[in-house]
MMTF fields as JSON, N, C-alpha, C and O atoms, coordinates in Angstrom:
{
  "mmtfVersion": "1.0.0",
  "mmtfProducer": "UNKNOWN",
  "numBonds": 335,
  "numAtoms": 336,
  "numGroups": 84,
  "numChains": 1,
  "numModels": 1,
  "chainsPerModel": [1],
  "groupsPerChain": [84],
  "chainIdList": ["A"],
  "bondAtomList": [4, 2, 8, 6, 12, 10, 16, 14, 20, 18, 24, 22, 28, 26, 32, 30, 36, 34, 40, 38, 44, 42, 48, 46, 52, 50, 56, 54, 60, 58, 64, 62, 68, 66, 72, 70, 76, 74, 80, 78, 84, 82, 88, 86, 92, 90, 96, 94, 100, 98, 104, 102, 108, 106, 112, 110, 116, 114, 120, 118, 124, 122, 128, 126, 132, 130, 136, 134, 140, 138, 144, 142, 148, 146, 152, 150, 156, 154, 160, 158, 164, 162, 168, 166, 172, 170, 176, 174, 180, 178, 184, 182, 188, 186, 192, 190, 196, 194, 200, 198, 204, 202, 208, 206, 212, 210, 216, 214, 220, 218, 224, 222, 228, 226, 232, 230, 236, 234, 240, 238, 244, 242, 248, 246, 252, 250, 256, 254, 260, 258, 264, 262, 268, 266, 272, 270, 276, 274, 280, 278, 284, 282, 288, 286, 292, 290, 296, 294, 300, 298, 304, 302, 308, 306, 312, 310, 316, 314, 320, 318, 324, 322, 328, 326, 332, 330],
  "bondOrderList": [1, 1, 1, 1, 1, 1, 1, 1, 1, 1, 1, 1, 1, 1, 1, 1, 1, 1, 1, 1, 1, 1, 1, 1, 1, 1, 1, 1, 1, 1, 1, 1, 1, 1, 1, 1, 1, 1, 1, 1, 1, 1, 1, 1, 1, 1, 1, 1, 1, 1, 1, 1, 1, 1, 1, 1, 1, 1, 1, 1, 1, 1, 1, 1, 1, 1, 1, 1, 1, 1, 1, 1, 1, 1, 1, 1, 1, 1, 1, 1, 1, 1, 1],
  "groupList": [{"groupName": "MET", "atomNameList": ["N", "CA", "C", "O"], "elementList": ["N", "C", "C", "O"], "formalChargeList": [0, 0, 0, 0], "bondAtomList": [1, 0, 2, 1, 3, 2], "bondOrderList": [1, 1, 2], "singleLetterCode": "M", "chemCompType": "L-PEPTIDE LINKING"}, {"groupName": "SER", "atomNameList": ["N", "CA", "C", "O"], "elementList": ["N", "C", "C", "O"], "formalChargeList": [0, 0, 0, 0], "bondAtomList": [1, 0, 2, 1, 3, 2], "bondOrderList": [1, 1, 2], "singleLetterCode": "S", "chemCompType": "L-PEPTIDE LINKING"}, {"groupName": "THR", "atomNameList": ["N", "CA", "C", "O"], "elementList": ["N", "C", "C", "O"], "formalChargeList": [0, 0, 0, 0], "bondAtomList": [1, 0, 2, 1, 3, 2], "bondOrderList": [1, 1, 2], "singleLetterCode": "T", "chemCompType": "L-PEPTIDE LINKING"}, {"groupName": "HIS", "atomNameList": ["N", "CA", "C", "O"], "elementList": ["N", "C", "C", "O"], "formalChargeList": [0, 0, 0, 0], "bondAtomList": [1, 0, 2, 1, 3, 2], "bondOrderList": [1, 1, 2], "singleLetterCode": "H", "chemCompType": "L-PEPTIDE LINKING"}, {"groupName": "PRO", "atomNameList": ["N", "CA", "C", "O"], "elementList": ["N", "C", "C", "O"], "formalChargeList": [0, 0, 0, 0], "bondAtomList": [1, 0, 2, 1, 3, 2], "bondOrderList": [1, 1, 2], "singleLetterCode": "P", "chemCompType": "L-PEPTIDE LINKING"}, {"groupName": "PHE", "atomNameList": ["N", "CA", "C", "O"], "elementList": ["N", "C", "C", "O"], "formalChargeList": [0, 0, 0, 0], "bondAtomList": [1, 0, 2, 1, 3, 2], "bondOrderList": [1, 1, 2], "singleLetterCode": "F", "chemCompType": "L-PEPTIDE LINKING"}, {"groupName": "ALA", "atomNameList": ["N", "CA", "C", "O"], "elementList": ["N", "C", "C", "O"], "formalChargeList": [0, 0, 0, 0], "bondAtomList": [1, 0, 2, 1, 3, 2], "bondOrderList": [1, 1, 2], "singleLetterCode": "A", "chemCompType": "L-PEPTIDE LINKING"}, {"groupName": "VAL", "atomNameList": ["N", "CA", "C", "O"], "elementList": ["N", "C", "C", "O"], "formalChargeList": [0, 0, 0, 0], "bondAtomList": [1, 0, 2, 1, 3, 2], "bondOrderList": [1, 1, 2], "singleLetterCode": "V", "chemCompType": "L-PEPTIDE LINKING"}, {"groupName": "ARG", "atomNameList": ["N", "CA", "C", "O"], "elementList": ["N", "C", "C", "O"], "formalChargeList": [0, 0, 0, 0], "bondAtomList": [1, 0, 2, 1, 3, 2], "bondOrderList": [1, 1, 2], "singleLetterCode": "R", "chemCompType": "L-PEPTIDE LINKING"}, {"groupName": "LEU", "atomNameList": ["N", "CA", "C", "O"], "elementList": ["N", "C", "C", "O"], "formalChargeList": [0, 0, 0, 0], "bondAtomList": [1, 0, 2, 1, 3, 2], "bondOrderList": [1, 1, 2], "singleLetterCode": "L", "chemCompType": "L-PEPTIDE LINKING"}, {"groupName": "TYR", "atomNameList": ["N", "CA", "C", "O"], "elementList": ["N", "C", "C", "O"], "formalChargeList": [0, 0, 0, 0], "bondAtomList": [1, 0, 2, 1, 3, 2], "bondOrderList": [1, 1, 2], "singleLetterCode": "Y", "chemCompType": "L-PEPTIDE LINKING"}, {"groupName": "ASP", "atomNameList": ["N", "CA", "C", "O"], "elementList": ["N", "C", "C", "O"], "formalChargeList": [0, 0, 0, 0], "bondAtomList": [1, 0, 2, 1, 3, 2], "bondOrderList": [1, 1, 2], "singleLetterCode": "D", "chemCompType": "L-PEPTIDE LINKING"}, {"groupName": "GLY", "atomNameList": ["N", "CA", "C", "O"], "elementList": ["N", "C", "C", "O"], "formalChargeList": [0, 0, 0, 0], "bondAtomList": [1, 0, 2, 1, 3, 2], "bondOrderList": [1, 1, 2], "singleLetterCode": "G", "chemCompType": "PEPTIDE LINKING"}, {"groupName": "GLU", "atomNameList": ["N", "CA", "C", "O"], "elementList": ["N", "C", "C", "O"], "formalChargeList": [0, 0, 0, 0], "bondAtomList": [1, 0, 2, 1, 3, 2], "bondOrderList": [1, 1, 2], "singleLetterCode": "E", "chemCompType": "L-PEPTIDE LINKING"}, {"groupName": "LYS", "atomNameList": ["N", "CA", "C", "O"], "elementList": ["N", "C", "C", "O"], "formalChargeList": [0, 0, 0, 0], "bondAtomList": [1, 0, 2, 1, 3, 2], "bondOrderList": [1, 1, 2], "singleLetterCode": "K", "chemCompType": "L-PEPTIDE LINKING"}, {"groupName": "ILE", "atomNameList": ["N", "CA", "C", "O"], "elementList": ["N", "C", "C", "O"], "formalChargeList": [0, 0, 0, 0], "bondAtomList": [1, 0, 2, 1, 3, 2], "bondOrderList": [1, 1, 2], "singleLetterCode": "I", "chemCompType": "L-PEPTIDE LINKING"}, {"groupName": "GLN", "atomNameList": ["N", "CA", "C", "O"], "elementList": ["N", "C", "C", "O"], "formalChargeList": [0, 0, 0, 0], "bondAtomList": [1, 0, 2, 1, 3, 2], "bondOrderList": [1, 1, 2], "singleLetterCode": "Q", "chemCompType": "L-PEPTIDE LINKING"}],
  "groupTypeList": [0, 1, 2, 2, 3, 4, 5, 4, 6, 2, 7, 8, 6, 6, 8, 8, 2, 9, 6, 1, 6, 10, 11, 2, 7, 8, 6, 3, 7, 8, 1, 7, 12, 11, 7, 6, 1, 8, 2, 9, 11, 8, 7, 12, 2, 6, 6, 13, 2, 10, 7, 1, 2, 14, 15, 14, 8, 14, 7, 14, 4, 4, 9, 7, 6, 6, 9, 7, 6, 6, 12, 9, 6, 9, 7, 7, 6, 15, 7, 6, 7, 5, 8, 16],
  "groupIdList": [1, 2, 3, 4, 5, 6, 7, 8, 9, 10, 11, 12, 13, 14, 15, 16, 17, 18, 19, 20, 21, 22, 23, 24, 25, 26, 27, 28, 29, 30, 31, 32, 33, 34, 35, 36, 37, 38, 39, 40, 41, 42, 43, 44, 45, 46, 47, 48, 49, 50, 51, 52, 53, 54, 55, 56, 57, 58, 59, 60, 61, 62, 63, 64, 65, 66, 67, 68, 69, 70, 71, 72, 73, 74, 75, 76, 77, 78, 79, 80, 81, 82, 83, 84],
  "secStructList": [7, 7, 7, 7, 7, 1, 1, 7, 1, 1, 2, 2, 2, 2, 2, 2, 2, 2, 2, 2, 2, 2, 2, 2, 2, 2, 2, 2, 2, 2, 2, 2, 2, 2, 2, 2, 2, 2, 2, 2, 2, 2, 2, 2, 2, 2, 2, 2, 2, 2, 2, 2, 2, 2, 2, 2, 2, 2, 2, 2, 2, 2, 2, 2, 2, 2, 2, 2, 2, 2, 2, 2, 2, 2, 2, 2, 2, 2, 2, 2, 2, 2, 2, 7],
  "xCoordList": [-43.224, -42.514, -41.79, -40.921, -42.147, -41.509, -40.64, -40.937, -39.596, -38.712, -38.687, -38.814, -38.529, -38.468, -37.032, -36.08, -36.918, -35.591, -35.129, -35.909, -33.872, -33.419, -33.247, -33.22, -33.129, -32.92, -34.199, -35.002, -34.383, -35.556, -35.498, -34.446, -36.62, -36.733, -36.123, -35.645, -36.124, -35.61, -34.114, -33.586, -33.461, -32.016, -31.699, -30.744, -32.501, -32.268, -32.367, -31.52, -33.392, -33.561, -32.443, -31.989, -32.005, -30.904, -29.612, -28.85, -29.373, -28.173, -28.216, -27.209, -29.404, -29.569, -29.275, -28.606, -29.791, -29.582, -28.103, -27.563, -27.452, -26.019, -25.193, -24.229, -25.557, -24.848, -25.007, -24.062, -26.2, -26.439, -25.611, -25.027, -25.572, -24.761, -23.282, -22.562, -22.835, -21.445, -21.13, -20.08, -22.02, -21.813, -21.777, -20.983, -22.633, -22.645, -21.32, -20.754, -20.835, -19.553, -18.419, -17.554, -18.422, -17.374, -17.411, -16.362, -18.606, -18.729, -18.18, -17.497, -18.485, -17.968, -16.446, -15.767, -15.919, -14.465, -13.812, -12.774, -14.413, -13.881, -13.871, -12.897, -14.952, -15.014, -14.016, -13.394, -13.857, -12.849, -11.456, -10.596, -11.235, -9.943, -9.669, -8.544, -10.694, -10.524, -10.214, -9.34, -10.926, -10.679, -9.285, -8.573, -8.891, -7.553, -6.482, -5.462, -6.713, -5.746, -5.614, -4.506, -6.747, -6.703, -6.022, -5.242, -6.32, -5.699, -4.199, -3.422, -3.792, -2.365, -1.682, -0.565, -2.34, -1.783, -1.622, -0.603, -2.624, -2.548, -1.421, -0.682, -1.288, -0.219, 1.142, 2.072, 1.257, 2.517, 2.871, 4.024, 1.886, 2.121, 2.514, 3.427, 1.837, 2.175, 3.584, 4.324, 3.957, 5.308, 6.362, 7.395, 6.1, 7.04, 7.202, 8.318, 6.104, 6.156, 6.934, 7.765, 6.667, 7.353, 8.859, 9.659, 9.234, 10.657, 11.308, 12.429, 10.628, 11.162, 11.414, 12.448, 10.477, 10.636, 11.822, 12.615, 11.936, 13.056, 14.389, 15.361, 14.433, 15.673, 16.017, 17.177, 15.025, 15.282, 15.805, 16.722, 15.227, 15.67, 17.098, 17.858, 17.465, 18.807, 19.837, 20.988, 19.446, 20.392, 20.49, 21.579, 19.417, 19.403, 20.368, 21.153, 20.356, 21.289, 22.756, 23.478, 23.241, 24.639, 24.917, 25.989, 23.943, 24.149, 24.22, 25.063, 23.348, 23.355, 24.662, 25.272, 25.088, 26.352, 27.521, 28.427, 27.513, 28.592, 28.583, 29.644, 27.408, 27.322, 27.789, 28.47, 27.43, 27.879, 29.391, 30.057, 29.94, 31.391, 32.104, 33.147, 31.538, 32.147, 32.08, 33.033, 30.959, 30.836, 31.85, 32.476, 32.023, 33.019, 34.429, 35.246, 34.716, 36.03, 36.268, 37.385, 35.243, 35.367, 35.628, 36.467, 34.924, 35.133, 36.548, 37.213, 37.013, 38.382, 39.392, 40.38, 39.184, 40.107, 40.125, 41.197, 38.986, 38.925, 39.627, 40.374, 39.395, 40.054, 41.561, 42.323, 42.009, 43.434, 44.064, 45.189, 43.366, 43.909, 44.043, 45.047, 43.039, 43.079, 44.062, 44.512, 44.412, 45.35, 46.781, 47.624, 47.096, 48.465, 48.811, 49.933],
  "yCoordList": [30.217, 29.314, 28.291, 28.641, 27.051, 26.016, 25.136, 24.911, 24.667, 23.741, 22.425, 22.396, 21.373, 20.068, 19.793, 20.084, 19.243, 18.9, 17.605, 16.658, 17.542, 16.339, 15.132, 14.003, 15.329, 14.208, 13.907, 14.804, 12.664, 12.297, 12.934, 13.389, 12.952, 13.624, 12.819, 13.405, 11.488, 10.676, 10.43, 10.426, 10.23, 9.988, 8.672, 8.582, 7.664, 6.347, 6.422, 5.88, 7.088, 7.222, 8.075, 7.803, 9.094, 9.931, 9.119, 9.236, 8.291, 7.438, 6.455, 6.221, 5.883, 4.969, 5.675, 5.128, 6.907, 7.683, 8.006, 7.876, 8.425, 8.73, 7.481, 7.544, 6.353, 5.103, 4.697, 4.223, 4.887, 4.579, 5.485, 5.04, 6.767, 7.709, 7.343, 7.414, 6.953, 6.546, 5.316, 5.258, 4.35, 3.155, 3.502, 2.943, 4.415, 4.845, 5.503, 5.223, 6.376, 7.054, 6.033, 6.106, 5.086, 4.051, 3.239, 2.915, 2.907, 2.147, 2.944, 2.396, 4.252, 5.091, 5.21, 5.144, 5.382, 5.469, 4.166, 4.18, 3.041, 1.733, 1.59, 1.101, 2.014, 1.888, 2.83, 2.47, 4.031, 4.956, 4.374, 4.48, 3.76, 3.121, 1.992, 1.845, 1.185, 0.095, 0.629, 0.108, 1.662, 2.263, 2.865, 2.718, 3.537, 4.135, 3.06, 3.227, 1.956, 0.855, 0.261, 0.005, 0.045, -0.5, 0.473, 0.068, 1.751, 2.765, 2.816, 2.925, 2.738, 2.739, 1.511, 1.61, 0.362, -0.846, -0.673, -1.062, -0.091, 0.137, 1.095, 0.87, 2.159, 3.131, 2.478, 2.704, 1.674, 0.969, 0.012, -0.053, -0.729, -1.658, -0.914, -1.334, 0.183, 0.979, 1.547, 1.567, 2.005, 2.546, 1.46, 1.686, 0.275, -0.838, -1.213, -1.451, -1.268, -1.604, -0.553, -0.886, 0.711, 1.807, 1.747, 1.832, 1.602, 1.561, 0.326, 0.401, -0.799, -2.032, -1.881, -2.318, -1.266, -1.044, -0.12, -0.369, 0.935, 1.863, 1.168, 1.378, 0.345, -0.365, -1.348, -1.446, -2.076, -3.023, -2.31, -2.799, -1.152, -0.404, 0.099, 0.133, 0.492, 1.014, -0.095, 0.06, -1.192, -2.264, -3.261, -3.77, -3.551, -4.6, -4.324, -5.213, -3.154, -2.937, -3.134, -3.779, -2.61, -2.881, -4.366, -4.865, -5.068, -6.508, -7.25, -8.129, -6.907, -7.548, -7.228, -8.107, -5.983, -5.591, -6.342, -6.779, -6.495, -7.229, -8.706, -9.299, -9.297, -10.699, -10.88, -11.856, -9.953, -10.019, -9.866, -10.605, -8.92, -8.721, -9.957, -10.36, -10.55, -11.765, -12.904, -13.672, -13.02, -14.054, -13.859, -14.822, -12.621, -12.335, -12.632, -13.185, -12.272, -12.562, -14.06, -14.521, -14.822, -16.279, -16.856, -17.744, -16.366, -16.834, -16.508, -17.348, -15.293, -14.909, -15.784, -16.194, -16.083, -16.932, -18.348, -18.944, -18.9, -20.259, -20.297, -21.233, -19.301, -19.243, -19.125, -19.77, -18.305, -18.131, -19.437, -19.751, -20.196, -21.465, -22.474, -23.18, -22.546, -23.527, -23.136, -24.016, -21.87, -21.454, -21.774, -21.879, -21.932, -22.203, -23.607, -24.012],
  "zCoordList": [19.451, 18.584, 19.447, 20.245, 19.285, 20.08, 19.185, 18.012, 19.764, 19.041, 19.792, 21.016, 19.083, 19.743, 20.156, 19.432, 21.303, 21.809, 21.147, 21.049, 20.688, 19.985, 20.897, 20.406, 22.198, 23.109, 23.883, 24.139, 24.247, 25.051, 26.441, 26.892, 27.086, 28.384, 29.519, 30.49, 29.425, 30.538, 30.373, 29.262, 31.483, 31.484, 30.785, 30.015, 31.059, 30.456, 28.929, 28.22, 28.437, 26.984, 26.378, 25.267, 27.095, 26.609, 26.535, 25.575, 27.563, 27.538, 26.368, 25.699, 26.131, 24.996, 23.672, 22.795, 23.546, 22.326, 22.146, 21.047, 23.224, 23.141, 22.851, 22.088, 23.445, 23.173, 21.712, 21.081, 21.188, 19.782, 18.879, 17.89, 19.239, 18.455, 18.537, 17.541, 19.723, 19.912, 19.062, 18.421, 19.052, 18.227, 16.741, 15.984, 16.335, 14.934, 14.561, 13.505, 15.433, 15.166, 15.117, 14.244, 16.048, 16.033, 14.75, 14.193, 14.274, 13.028, 11.852, 10.986, 11.826, 10.742, 10.817, 9.792, 12.004, 12.175, 11.742, 11.082, 12.108, 11.72, 10.197, 9.624, 9.546, 8.085, 7.423, 6.423, 7.972, 7.427, 7.636, 6.761, 8.792, 9.057, 8.081, 7.603, 7.776, 6.822, 5.434, 4.74, 5.034, 3.716, 3.677, 2.684, 4.742, 4.795, 4.737, 4.068, 5.437, 5.419, 4.016, 3.545, 3.356, 1.989, 1.036, 0.174, 1.197, 0.343, 0.579, -0.369, 1.833, 2.149, 1.557, 1.049, 1.619, 1.008, -0.496, -1.065, -1.135, -2.591, -2.938, -3.897, -2.164, -2.418, -2.204, -2.979, -1.162, -0.898, -2.019, -2.445, -2.496, -3.597, -4.86, -5.571, -5.142, -6.329, -6.217, -7.2, -5.039, -4.842, -5.014, -5.644, -4.453, -4.614, -6.075, -6.537, -6.799, -8.221, -8.992, -9.837, -8.705, -9.392, -9.138, -10.069, -7.866, -7.511, -8.11, -8.613, -8.064, -8.632, -10.12, -10.624, -10.828, -12.26, -12.533, -13.44, -11.751, -11.925, -11.656, -12.382, -10.621, -10.3, -11.413, -11.814, -11.915, -12.996, -14.227, -14.888, -14.543, -15.724, -15.567, -16.535, -14.343, -14.122, -13.939, -14.346, -13.342, -13.026, -14.172, -14.437, -14.844, -15.858, -17.015, -17.347, -17.645, -18.758, -18.379, -19.139, -17.234, -16.884, -16.645, -16.986, -16.056, -15.847, -17.165, -17.343, -18.081, -19.4, -20.115, -20.724, -20.042, -20.684, -20.057, -20.768, -18.749, -18.072, -18.469, -18.666, -18.586, -19.004, -20.441, -20.757, -21.302, -22.701, -22.764, -23.489, -22.016, -21.997, -21.449, -21.965, -20.41, -19.849, -20.85, -20.984, -21.553, -22.584, -23.694, -24.136, -24.155, -25.185, -24.683, -25.42, -23.445, -22.873, -22.794, -23.032, -22.464, -22.403, -23.787, -23.941, -24.78, -26.162, -26.62, -27.226, -26.335, -26.719, -25.995, -26.604, -24.729, -23.965, -24.523, -24.63, -24.877, -25.434, -26.793, -27.077, -27.621, -28.946, -28.755, -29.476, -27.789, -27.547, -27.07, -27.458, -26.242, -25.725, -26.872, -26.958, -27.749, -28.828, -29.93, -30.663, -30.079, -31.109, -30.732, -31.623, -29.481, -29.06, -29.248, -28.944]
}
């Protein structure tokens, strides 16, 4: 029972085969790196959006309430000035 050797018999051909395999691995690593980078960007954007929405929900109502209170205080002050 004989098996075929996966590498060529000559050193030059073996080096060529290994270089080709190395280039293939580098290309795959590069593509995985690109996908990972894009995925990380998407996750970062989603996190920023989520946090921004949470901050707006928590900060916006108090700001609106403060503006309404300030507006009412201004109206009361103007009415008080004109009544005197």
